[in-house]
Structures are given as structure tokens and as C-alpha cells.
């Protein structure tokens, strides 16, 4: 059954069409990588999935919530769909532990003890248990991003959206973040990942979406075959540039 | 110059009572305008279409009027339409209106200076708009606002001396009463009053520095 379903979705900023006629169904448990050149609409597409961007045309249903309906209760949906950002966006005024426990306490009404126990388990999973009482600014980018993933997981979501999660990191830090993402992928989580990490897309992903100029040009359920030889000429050209150097 | 004549117990006590009025007016106006300023600033920040625009319009009007005019209006103007205040209340009314408008702009720009990514993260985390404001944006914005808010408070303490003109018996007005008796008292009294305003305002900025450091740690 599809968890996320786009039907003829369009999105424009004034004259500029950021998304054109998007049709896409993402099933529960799928690991979907969205790739493509800058400005192709990858991040915009991802951000429509939890309502950070509104759509102008078509129908978008995420976890039975109709995002094309202006009256939809977006907060209900966001409980179940986490998001990890390029620039981490950890709460600067909260400690690491508070970053993870805030939403479970306020939104899910967990008691503090329960939320903290759960947070410590997640911190252990991402290998940062000893950082619990620090503030985000005291951590490296890679550590902050692992915390951001833990923060999303603390809500026990059905899906997590990743918006270029490794693009702002030093090369040395990328591996640690990808390892955490692989571990999350192993837990049967639905993941939609906008990425330039072709290795991750090929090895961990179940599916590749290639976008250009606001359109989905290729949608492949066989990442290995896609990376060997994409069908679309534009995708071939893109891959030869990305992988060729 | 007559220093010993100016600094008699009676005069000092008389000035001290004036200082007490100045402090009361300042503290009450600071508390009220902080509350109204924060509410108006948040409404401006929230962009609730027409309401925010209307608040913006009012704030702009008040910010561009001289405080003295507002003071005259509340003391002389309002009784014309049947609203009568004591001198004390008229002064508080005028200062609160003026300071609320000034503080609303400080609150708005402080909130807008918080990185938009913080709001996006909190909303994506399932927090409502108001929860995001309360737990994430407001506390972070407040850190950026402390310095301008305190300089606004210091301006307010100084501006209370304008209420002399509606005969509020504050520090400044009482100083005038004393040197009105004998011009030889004038310079000693000016020096004493200046020192008093300085000490009050300097303590206020020290306190602000202390709060600022506490928030940053």
C-alpha cells in the first residue's frame, strides 16, 4: 500500500514551475533516493511531503492525509513523518537530550522519564551517548546530523524525509552519518532521501527517482541497473558527470 | 553656589520622594509595555494578514510621534472626550503607549532574526505554530533582543522626566521646585539629579549585562 501518493502534482512560484505533473507512489518500507542536478526540484518535491511547501495542482496524499485539501491538519501528519535537514537545524537553545525529547513530550505527551530513556537509547544507537548534556554548537556537523536523525526517530515516525543530509558535512564526517542512515534503513523505515551520495543510493536504496526541470524523468526500481545504464539520455549525461570524475 | 543650602535633609528627602515616583512610573510602564510590546511584536511577526498589517500601521503612527505630544494628549486631550486620569495615570498611559510601540518593533525584529530552519525543524517535528514560538523561536529571539530592550528601558527612565510638564512630582519636577527657591541651588541640584539618573540607568545596564551572560551560557 502506498504511504505517499502524488497524482498530477504541480507547484509554481509565480511564473516559475518548480514541479510539473508529478506522479509517484511510495510504499511503506521503501528506501527512495531522489537524485538530479541542482534546481531540478528535488528538495521542493521532498518538502511537499510534509507540507513545508504547498502544492498548487493535483492531489497529494501522505499517510491518508490529503495535503491538497487546505483544511488538512498538518500537525497530525508531521507526527508521523520526520525530516532531516541539510543544515541539521538542531534547536540552538536546547541541549542534545532536550532536542530529542521536546517533541515526544509536547506532541506525543510522553512523560519526561520515558522520553529521556528513549532518547538515551537513540543516542546510543547513533554513538553519541556521552554528548547528551551539550548544546548543538558544541558538536561537529556530523555529530549534529546524527542527533537530528535521532530526533526524528524519537517520534517513532512512519517515514523520514532526508534533504541532502550529507551536503553540508566535511568528507570525513559523511561516513558516520551514512552508517546511521543505513541502520535506520535496516529497521524497515520508509525513507525518502534527496542526495548526491550515489554510493548510498546504489547500495542502500530500493528505488531511484531522477529529476530535472521539475519533472521526474526516470523512476527505477533497480538502482544497480540504473547506475550501470540509465534509460534517459539526460540521466546518462548527469551520471557521467557525477561519477566520471 | 550654595551647596549646604541645596543639600539639606528636607531637600534631599523631597528629592528622594521624587525618585520614588520616577521609579514607580518607570517600573509600571516597563512591565505594561513589555507585555503589550511582546504581544504586538508577536502579532507583527506572525503575519496574520490583516491583523498584523493593522498593528503595523498603529505601531508606525505611534513611533513617529513625539512622546511629549502623547503625554499632552493623555493629560489634556483625553479629558476633552470624557476620559480623566490622575497625573500619575496619565503619565503611565502615555509612556506605556509609546514604549509598547517601540518594543513591538524590537520584539518583531528579534523574532525575525531567528534562523528560519529552527521553525521548519520544529514544525516538521510536529509542534504547532504556537508551541514553536514558545519553545524555540521566542527564547532564541529574546537573547538577541536583550541589548536593544534595555537601551529602550533606559530611554524610558530618562523620558519620565518629560512628565514634569504635566506637573508629575517626579525627580526632575522636584529638582525644579528646589532651585526655583534659590538659583544658587541650581548647579548642586543639577549635579545631584544627574548623578541619580546615571546611577539608576547604570544599574539597569549592569543588570542587563548579567542577564545577557546568563542567557548566553
PDB file of C-alpha atoms in Angstrom, chain B:
ATOM      1  CA  UNK B   1      26.530  78.343  44.547  1.00  0.00           C
ATOM      2  CA  UNK B   2      25.114  77.225  47.833  1.00  0.00           C
ATOM      3  CA  UNK B   3      25.909  73.524  48.357  1.00  0.00           C
ATOM      4  CA  UNK B   4      24.943  73.232  52.030  1.00  0.00           C
ATOM      5  CA  UNK B   5      21.693  75.110  51.414  1.00  0.00           C
ATOM      6  CA  UNK B   6      20.837  72.860  48.482  1.00  0.00           C
ATOM      7  CA  UNK B   7      21.664  69.592  50.226  1.00  0.00           C
ATOM      8  CA  UNK B   8      19.584  69.985  53.383  1.00  0.00           C
ATOM      9  CA  UNK B   9      17.797  66.941  54.781  1.00  0.00           C
ATOM     10  CA  UNK B  10      14.481  68.388  53.831  1.00  0.00           C
ATOM     11  CA  UNK B  11      15.543  68.904  50.207  1.00  0.00           C
ATOM     12  CA  UNK B  12      17.196  65.505  49.942  1.00  0.00           C
ATOM     13  CA  UNK B  13      14.129  63.817  51.374  1.00  0.00           C
ATOM     14  CA  UNK B  14      11.929  65.777  48.973  1.00  0.00           C
ATOM     15  CA  UNK B  15      14.073  64.636  46.021  1.00  0.00           C
ATOM     16  CA  UNK B  16      14.078  61.072  47.274  1.00  0.00           C
ATOM     17  CA  UNK B  17      10.279  61.046  47.158  1.00  0.00           C
ATOM     18  CA  UNK B  18      10.560  62.320  43.588  1.00  0.00           C
ATOM     19  CA  UNK B  19      12.960  59.500  42.770  1.00  0.00           C
ATOM     20  CA  UNK B  20      10.439  57.064  44.181  1.00  0.00           C
ATOM     21  CA  UNK B  21       7.769  58.445  41.806  1.00  0.00           C
ATOM     22  CA  UNK B  22      10.223  58.220  38.886  1.00  0.00           C
ATOM     23  CA  UNK B  23      10.978  54.607  39.768  1.00  0.00           C
ATOM     24  CA  UNK B  24       7.311  53.681  40.164  1.00  0.00           C
ATOM     25  CA  UNK B  25       6.382  55.278  36.856  1.00  0.00           C
ATOM     26  CA  UNK B  26       9.319  53.584  35.141  1.00  0.00           C
ATOM     27  CA  UNK B  27       8.724  50.124  36.586  1.00  0.00           C
ATOM     28  CA  UNK B  28       4.983  50.102  35.931  1.00  0.00           C
ATOM     29  CA  UNK B  29       5.465  51.421  32.383  1.00  0.00           C
ATOM     30  CA  UNK B  30       8.249  48.899  31.728  1.00  0.00           C
ATOM     31  CA  UNK B  31       6.100  45.976  32.883  1.00  0.00           C
ATOM     32  CA  UNK B  32       2.992  47.069  30.962  1.00  0.00           C
ATOM     33  CA  UNK B  33       4.841  47.989  27.779  1.00  0.00           C
ATOM     34  CA  UNK B  34       6.828  44.748  27.849  1.00  0.00           C
ATOM     35  CA  UNK B  35       3.585  42.784  27.895  1.00  0.00           C
ATOM     36  CA  UNK B  36       1.860  44.862  25.197  1.00  0.00           C
ATOM     37  CA  UNK B  37       5.064  45.237  23.171  1.00  0.00           C
ATOM     38  CA  UNK B  38       5.609  41.456  23.167  1.00  0.00           C
ATOM     39  CA  UNK B  39       2.011  40.774  22.130  1.00  0.00           C
ATOM     40  CA  UNK B  40       2.094  43.397  19.369  1.00  0.00           C
ATOM     41  CA  UNK B  41       5.548  42.249  18.228  1.00  0.00           C
ATOM     42  CA  UNK B  42       4.376  38.647  18.012  1.00  0.00           C
ATOM     43  CA  UNK B  43       1.284  39.676  16.039  1.00  0.00           C
ATOM     44  CA  UNK B  44       3.510  41.622  13.640  1.00  0.00           C
ATOM     45  CA  UNK B  45       5.899  38.662  13.344  1.00  0.00           C
ATOM     46  CA  UNK B  46       3.086  36.168  12.793  1.00  0.00           C
ATOM     47  CA  UNK B  47       1.792  37.863   9.662  1.00  0.00           C
ATOM     48  CA  UNK B  48      -1.849  37.137  10.429  1.00  0.00           C
ATOM     49  CA  UNK B  49      -2.704  39.059   7.248  1.00  0.00           C
ATOM     50  CA  UNK B  50      -4.973  41.992   8.099  1.00  0.00           C
ATOM     51  CA  UNK B  51      -4.444  41.999  11.865  1.00  0.00           C
ATOM     52  CA  UNK B  52      -0.644  42.219  11.500  1.00  0.00           C
ATOM     53  CA  UNK B  53      -0.940  44.963   8.924  1.00  0.00           C
ATOM     54  CA  UNK B  54      -3.288  46.945  11.187  1.00  0.00           C
ATOM     55  CA  UNK B  55      -0.972  46.547  14.197  1.00  0.00           C
ATOM     56  CA  UNK B  56       1.928  47.613  11.983  1.00  0.00           C
ATOM     57  CA  UNK B  57       0.012  50.721  10.974  1.00  0.00           C
ATOM     58  CA  UNK B  58      -0.711  51.707  14.605  1.00  0.00           C
ATOM     59  CA  UNK B  59       2.855  50.975  15.709  1.00  0.00           C
ATOM     60  CA  UNK B  60       4.238  53.125  12.890  1.00  0.00           C
ATOM     61  CA  UNK B  61       1.990  56.021  13.826  1.00  0.00           C
ATOM     62  CA  UNK B  62       2.947  55.974  17.494  1.00  0.00           C
ATOM     63  CA  UNK B  63       6.659  55.507  16.781  1.00  0.00           C
ATOM     64  CA  UNK B  64       6.679  58.606  14.620  1.00  0.00           C
ATOM     65  CA  UNK B  65       5.002  60.910  17.132  1.00  0.00           C
ATOM     66  CA  UNK B  66       6.882  62.932  19.748  1.00  0.00           C
ATOM     67  CA  UNK B  67       6.457  61.467  23.217  1.00  0.00           C
ATOM     68  CA  UNK B  68       5.582  64.916  24.512  1.00  0.00           C
ATOM     69  CA  UNK B  69       2.585  65.042  22.191  1.00  0.00           C
ATOM     70  CA  UNK B  70       1.324  61.703  23.509  1.00  0.00           C
ATOM     71  CA  UNK B  71       1.827  62.954  27.048  1.00  0.00           C
ATOM     72  CA  UNK B  72      -0.194  66.118  26.330  1.00  0.00           C
ATOM     73  CA  UNK B  73      -2.834  64.072  24.606  1.00  0.00           C
ATOM     74  CA  UNK B  74      -3.325  61.733  27.555  1.00  0.00           C
ATOM     75  CA  UNK B  75      -3.358  64.530  30.146  1.00  0.00           C
ATOM     76  CA  UNK B  76      -5.120  67.374  28.302  1.00  0.00           C
ATOM     77  CA  UNK B  77      -6.715  65.673  25.278  1.00  0.00           C
ATOM     78  CA  UNK B  78      -8.468  62.687  26.787  1.00  0.00           C
ATOM     79  CA  UNK B  79     -10.420  64.714  29.400  1.00  0.00           C
ATOM     80  CA  UNK B  80     -11.961  66.578  26.436  1.00  0.00           C
ATOM     81  CA  UNK B  81     -13.620  63.326  25.420  1.00  0.00           C
ATOM     82  CA  UNK B  82     -14.550  62.484  28.975  1.00  0.00           C
ATOM     83  CA  UNK B  83     -11.608  60.239  29.935  1.00  0.00           C
ATOM     84  CA  UNK B  84      -9.961  61.635  33.038  1.00  0.00           C
ATOM     85  CA  UNK B  85      -6.702  60.386  34.526  1.00  0.00           C
ATOM     86  CA  UNK B  86      -4.675  61.475  37.529  1.00  0.00           C
ATOM     87  CA  UNK B  87      -1.275  62.923  36.613  1.00  0.00           C
ATOM     88  CA  UNK B  88       0.317  59.651  37.641  1.00  0.00           C
ATOM     89  CA  UNK B  89      -2.009  57.504  35.496  1.00  0.00           C
ATOM     90  CA  UNK B  90      -1.814  59.882  32.538  1.00  0.00           C
ATOM     91  CA  UNK B  91       1.974  59.593  32.591  1.00  0.00           C
ATOM     92  CA  UNK B  92       1.842  55.793  32.778  1.00  0.00           C
ATOM     93  CA  UNK B  93      -0.735  55.701  29.978  1.00  0.00           C
ATOM     94  CA  UNK B  94       1.410  57.851  27.695  1.00  0.00           C
ATOM     95  CA  UNK B  95       4.678  56.045  28.423  1.00  0.00           C
ATOM     96  CA  UNK B  96       3.062  52.634  28.001  1.00  0.00           C
ATOM     97  CA  UNK B  97       1.599  53.521  24.615  1.00  0.00           C
ATOM     98  CA  UNK B  98       4.863  54.966  23.350  1.00  0.00           C
ATOM     99  CA  UNK B  99       7.130  52.238  24.740  1.00  0.00           C
ATOM    100  CA  UNK B 100       4.830  49.421  23.600  1.00  0.00           C
ATOM    101  CA  UNK B 101       5.193  50.617  20.029  1.00  0.00           C
ATOM    102  CA  UNK B 102       8.966  50.897  20.335  1.00  0.00           C
ATOM    103  CA  UNK B 103       9.255  47.476  21.988  1.00  0.00           C
ATOM    104  CA  UNK B 104       6.909  45.857  19.444  1.00  0.00           C
ATOM    105  CA  UNK B 105       9.450  46.642  16.721  1.00  0.00           C
ATOM    106  CA  UNK B 106      12.305  45.261  18.831  1.00  0.00           C
ATOM    107  CA  UNK B 107      10.353  42.063  19.507  1.00  0.00           C
ATOM    108  CA  UNK B 108       9.402  41.684  15.858  1.00  0.00           C
ATOM    109  CA  UNK B 109      12.930  42.109  14.541  1.00  0.00           C
ATOM    110  CA  UNK B 110      14.357  39.844  17.263  1.00  0.00           C
ATOM    111  CA  UNK B 111      11.938  37.072  16.318  1.00  0.00           C
ATOM    112  CA  UNK B 112      12.632  37.556  12.632  1.00  0.00           C
ATOM    113  CA  UNK B 113      16.367  37.247  13.277  1.00  0.00           C
ATOM    114  CA  UNK B 114      15.919  33.631  14.414  1.00  0.00           C
ATOM    115  CA  UNK B 115      17.016  31.224  11.670  1.00  0.00           C
ATOM    116  CA  UNK B 116      14.016  30.001   9.662  1.00  0.00           C
ATOM    117  CA  UNK B 117      15.486  26.487   9.803  1.00  0.00           C
ATOM    118  CA  UNK B 118      14.640  26.391  13.516  1.00  0.00           C
ATOM    119  CA  UNK B 119      10.963  26.958  12.761  1.00  0.00           C
ATOM    120  CA  UNK B 120      10.972  24.421   9.938  1.00  0.00           C
ATOM    121  CA  UNK B 121      12.601  21.811  12.168  1.00  0.00           C
ATOM    122  CA  UNK B 122      10.123  22.368  14.997  1.00  0.00           C
ATOM    123  CA  UNK B 123       7.104  22.322  12.692  1.00  0.00           C
ATOM    124  CA  UNK B 124       8.412  19.172  10.981  1.00  0.00           C
ATOM    125  CA  UNK B 125       8.833  17.683  14.438  1.00  0.00           C
ATOM    126  CA  UNK B 126       5.064  18.028  14.964  1.00  0.00           C
ATOM    127  CA  UNK B 127       4.995  21.186  17.103  1.00  0.00           C
ATOM    128  CA  UNK B 128       2.188  23.650  16.397  1.00  0.00           C
ATOM    129  CA  UNK B 129       2.905  27.247  15.408  1.00  0.00           C
ATOM    130  CA  UNK B 130       2.383  28.490  18.967  1.00  0.00           C
ATOM    131  CA  UNK B 131       4.475  25.709  20.506  1.00  0.00           C
ATOM    132  CA  UNK B 132       7.269  26.520  18.054  1.00  0.00           C
ATOM    133  CA  UNK B 133       7.061  30.161  19.077  1.00  0.00           C
ATOM    134  CA  UNK B 134       7.039  29.356  22.776  1.00  0.00           C
ATOM    135  CA  UNK B 135       9.769  26.736  22.992  1.00  0.00           C
ATOM    136  CA  UNK B 136      12.077  27.594  20.107  1.00  0.00           C
ATOM    137  CA  UNK B 137      11.687  30.976  18.421  1.00  0.00           C
ATOM    138  CA  UNK B 138      10.847  33.244  21.373  1.00  0.00           C
ATOM    139  CA  UNK B 139      13.636  32.033  23.697  1.00  0.00           C
ATOM    140  CA  UNK B 140      16.192  32.342  20.890  1.00  0.00           C
ATOM    141  CA  UNK B 141      14.876  35.725  19.789  1.00  0.00           C
ATOM    142  CA  UNK B 142      14.912  37.017  23.366  1.00  0.00           C
ATOM    143  CA  UNK B 143      18.692  36.575  23.542  1.00  0.00           C
ATOM    144  CA  UNK B 144      19.073  38.845  20.533  1.00  0.00           C
ATOM    145  CA  UNK B 145      16.639  41.397  21.982  1.00  0.00           C
ATOM    146  CA  UNK B 146      18.113  41.918  25.451  1.00  0.00           C
ATOM    147  CA  UNK B 147      20.504  44.723  24.497  1.00  0.00           C
ATOM    148  CA  UNK B 148      18.033  46.844  22.479  1.00  0.00           C
ATOM    149  CA  UNK B 149      15.267  46.236  25.036  1.00  0.00           C
ATOM    150  CA  UNK B 150      17.424  47.514  27.864  1.00  0.00           C
ATOM    151  CA  UNK B 151      18.507  50.613  25.964  1.00  0.00           C
ATOM    152  CA  UNK B 152      14.810  51.235  25.366  1.00  0.00           C
ATOM    153  CA  UNK B 153      14.168  50.904  29.127  1.00  0.00           C
ATOM    154  CA  UNK B 154      16.990  53.345  29.829  1.00  0.00           C
ATOM    155  CA  UNK B 155      15.428  55.820  27.389  1.00  0.00           C
ATOM    156  CA  UNK B 156      12.149  55.372  29.208  1.00  0.00           C
ATOM    157  CA  UNK B 157      13.646  56.157  32.618  1.00  0.00           C
ATOM    158  CA  UNK B 158      15.152  59.329  31.164  1.00  0.00           C
ATOM    159  CA  UNK B 159      11.963  60.221  29.317  1.00  0.00           C
ATOM    160  CA  UNK B 160       9.914  60.077  32.517  1.00  0.00           C
ATOM    161  CA  UNK B 161      11.432  63.499  33.237  1.00  0.00           C
ATOM    162  CA  UNK B 162       9.228  64.856  30.432  1.00  0.00           C
ATOM    163  CA  UNK B 163       6.236  64.281  32.692  1.00  0.00           C
ATOM    164  CA  UNK B 164       7.440  67.300  34.629  1.00  0.00           C
ATOM    165  CA  UNK B 165       5.493  69.230  32.056  1.00  0.00           C
ATOM    166  CA  UNK B 166       2.181  67.815  33.278  1.00  0.00           C
ATOM    167  CA  UNK B 167       3.418  68.521  36.818  1.00  0.00           C
ATOM    168  CA  UNK B 168       4.071  64.929  37.809  1.00  0.00           C
ATOM    169  CA  UNK B 169       6.073  65.343  41.047  1.00  0.00           C
ATOM    170  CA  UNK B 170       8.956  63.158  39.890  1.00  0.00           C
ATOM    171  CA  UNK B 171      12.678  63.637  40.480  1.00  0.00           C
ATOM    172  CA  UNK B 172      13.034  66.270  37.774  1.00  0.00           C
ATOM    173  CA  UNK B 173       9.979  68.282  38.764  1.00  0.00           C
ATOM    174  CA  UNK B 174      11.038  68.346  42.415  1.00  0.00           C
ATOM    175  CA  UNK B 175      14.506  69.485  41.393  1.00  0.00           C
ATOM    176  CA  UNK B 176      12.871  72.432  39.661  1.00  0.00           C
ATOM    177  CA  UNK B 177      10.855  73.242  42.763  1.00  0.00           C
ATOM    178  CA  UNK B 178      14.025  73.336  44.882  1.00  0.00           C
ATOM    179  CA  UNK B 179      16.161  75.526  42.627  1.00  0.00           C
ATOM    180  CA  UNK B 180      13.130  77.674  41.964  1.00  0.00           C
ATOM    181  CA  UNK B 181      13.518  78.870  45.559  1.00  0.00           C
ATOM    182  CA  UNK B 182      17.113  79.990  45.079  1.00  0.00           C
ATOM    183  CA  UNK B 183      19.154  79.938  41.878  1.00  0.00           C
ATOM    184  CA  UNK B 184      22.284  79.266  43.951  1.00  0.00           C
ATOM    185  CA  UNK B 185      20.897  75.763  44.464  1.00  0.00           C
ATOM    186  CA  UNK B 186      20.692  75.171  40.737  1.00  0.00           C
ATOM    187  CA  UNK B 187      24.091  73.643  39.960  1.00  0.00           C
ATOM    188  CA  UNK B 188      24.344  71.489  43.099  1.00  0.00           C
ATOM    189  CA  UNK B 189      20.841  70.136  42.410  1.00  0.00           C
ATOM    190  CA  UNK B 190      21.573  69.526  38.719  1.00  0.00           C
ATOM    191  CA  UNK B 191      24.670  67.562  39.679  1.00  0.00           C
ATOM    192  CA  UNK B 192      22.806  65.502  42.247  1.00  0.00           C
ATOM    193  CA  UNK B 193      19.902  64.755  39.903  1.00  0.00           C
ATOM    194  CA  UNK B 194      22.257  63.887  37.047  1.00  0.00           C
ATOM    195  CA  UNK B 195      24.166  61.516  39.328  1.00  0.00           C
ATOM    196  CA  UNK B 196      20.916  59.890  40.428  1.00  0.00           C
ATOM    197  CA  UNK B 197      19.675  59.271  36.864  1.00  0.00           C
ATOM    198  CA  UNK B 198      23.117  57.953  35.994  1.00  0.00           C
ATOM    199  CA  UNK B 199      23.194  55.501  38.892  1.00  0.00           C
ATOM    200  CA  UNK B 200      19.683  54.188  38.190  1.00  0.00           C
ATOM    201  CA  UNK B 201      20.365  53.701  34.486  1.00  0.00           C
ATOM    202  CA  UNK B 202      23.844  52.314  35.017  1.00  0.00           C
ATOM    203  CA  UNK B 203      22.475  49.719  37.427  1.00  0.00           C
ATOM    204  CA  UNK B 204      19.893  48.842  34.805  1.00  0.00           C
ATOM    205  CA  UNK B 205      22.568  48.236  32.162  1.00  0.00           C
ATOM    206  CA  UNK B 206      24.692  46.197  34.614  1.00  0.00           C
ATOM    207  CA  UNK B 207      21.651  44.066  35.325  1.00  0.00           C
ATOM    208  CA  UNK B 208      21.107  43.657  31.569  1.00  0.00           C
ATOM    209  CA  UNK B 209      24.703  42.548  31.121  1.00  0.00           C
ATOM    210  CA  UNK B 210      24.201  39.975  33.853  1.00  0.00           C
ATOM    211  CA  UNK B 211      21.020  38.598  32.222  1.00  0.00           C
ATOM    212  CA  UNK B 212      22.726  38.578  28.828  1.00  0.00           C
ATOM    213  CA  UNK B 213      25.621  36.494  30.149  1.00  0.00           C
ATOM    214  CA  UNK B 214      23.240  34.123  31.921  1.00  0.00           C
ATOM    215  CA  UNK B 215      21.283  33.564  28.704  1.00  0.00           C
ATOM    216  CA  UNK B 216      24.399  33.032  26.623  1.00  0.00           C
ATOM    217  CA  UNK B 217      25.795  30.314  28.898  1.00  0.00           C
TER     218      UNK B 217
END
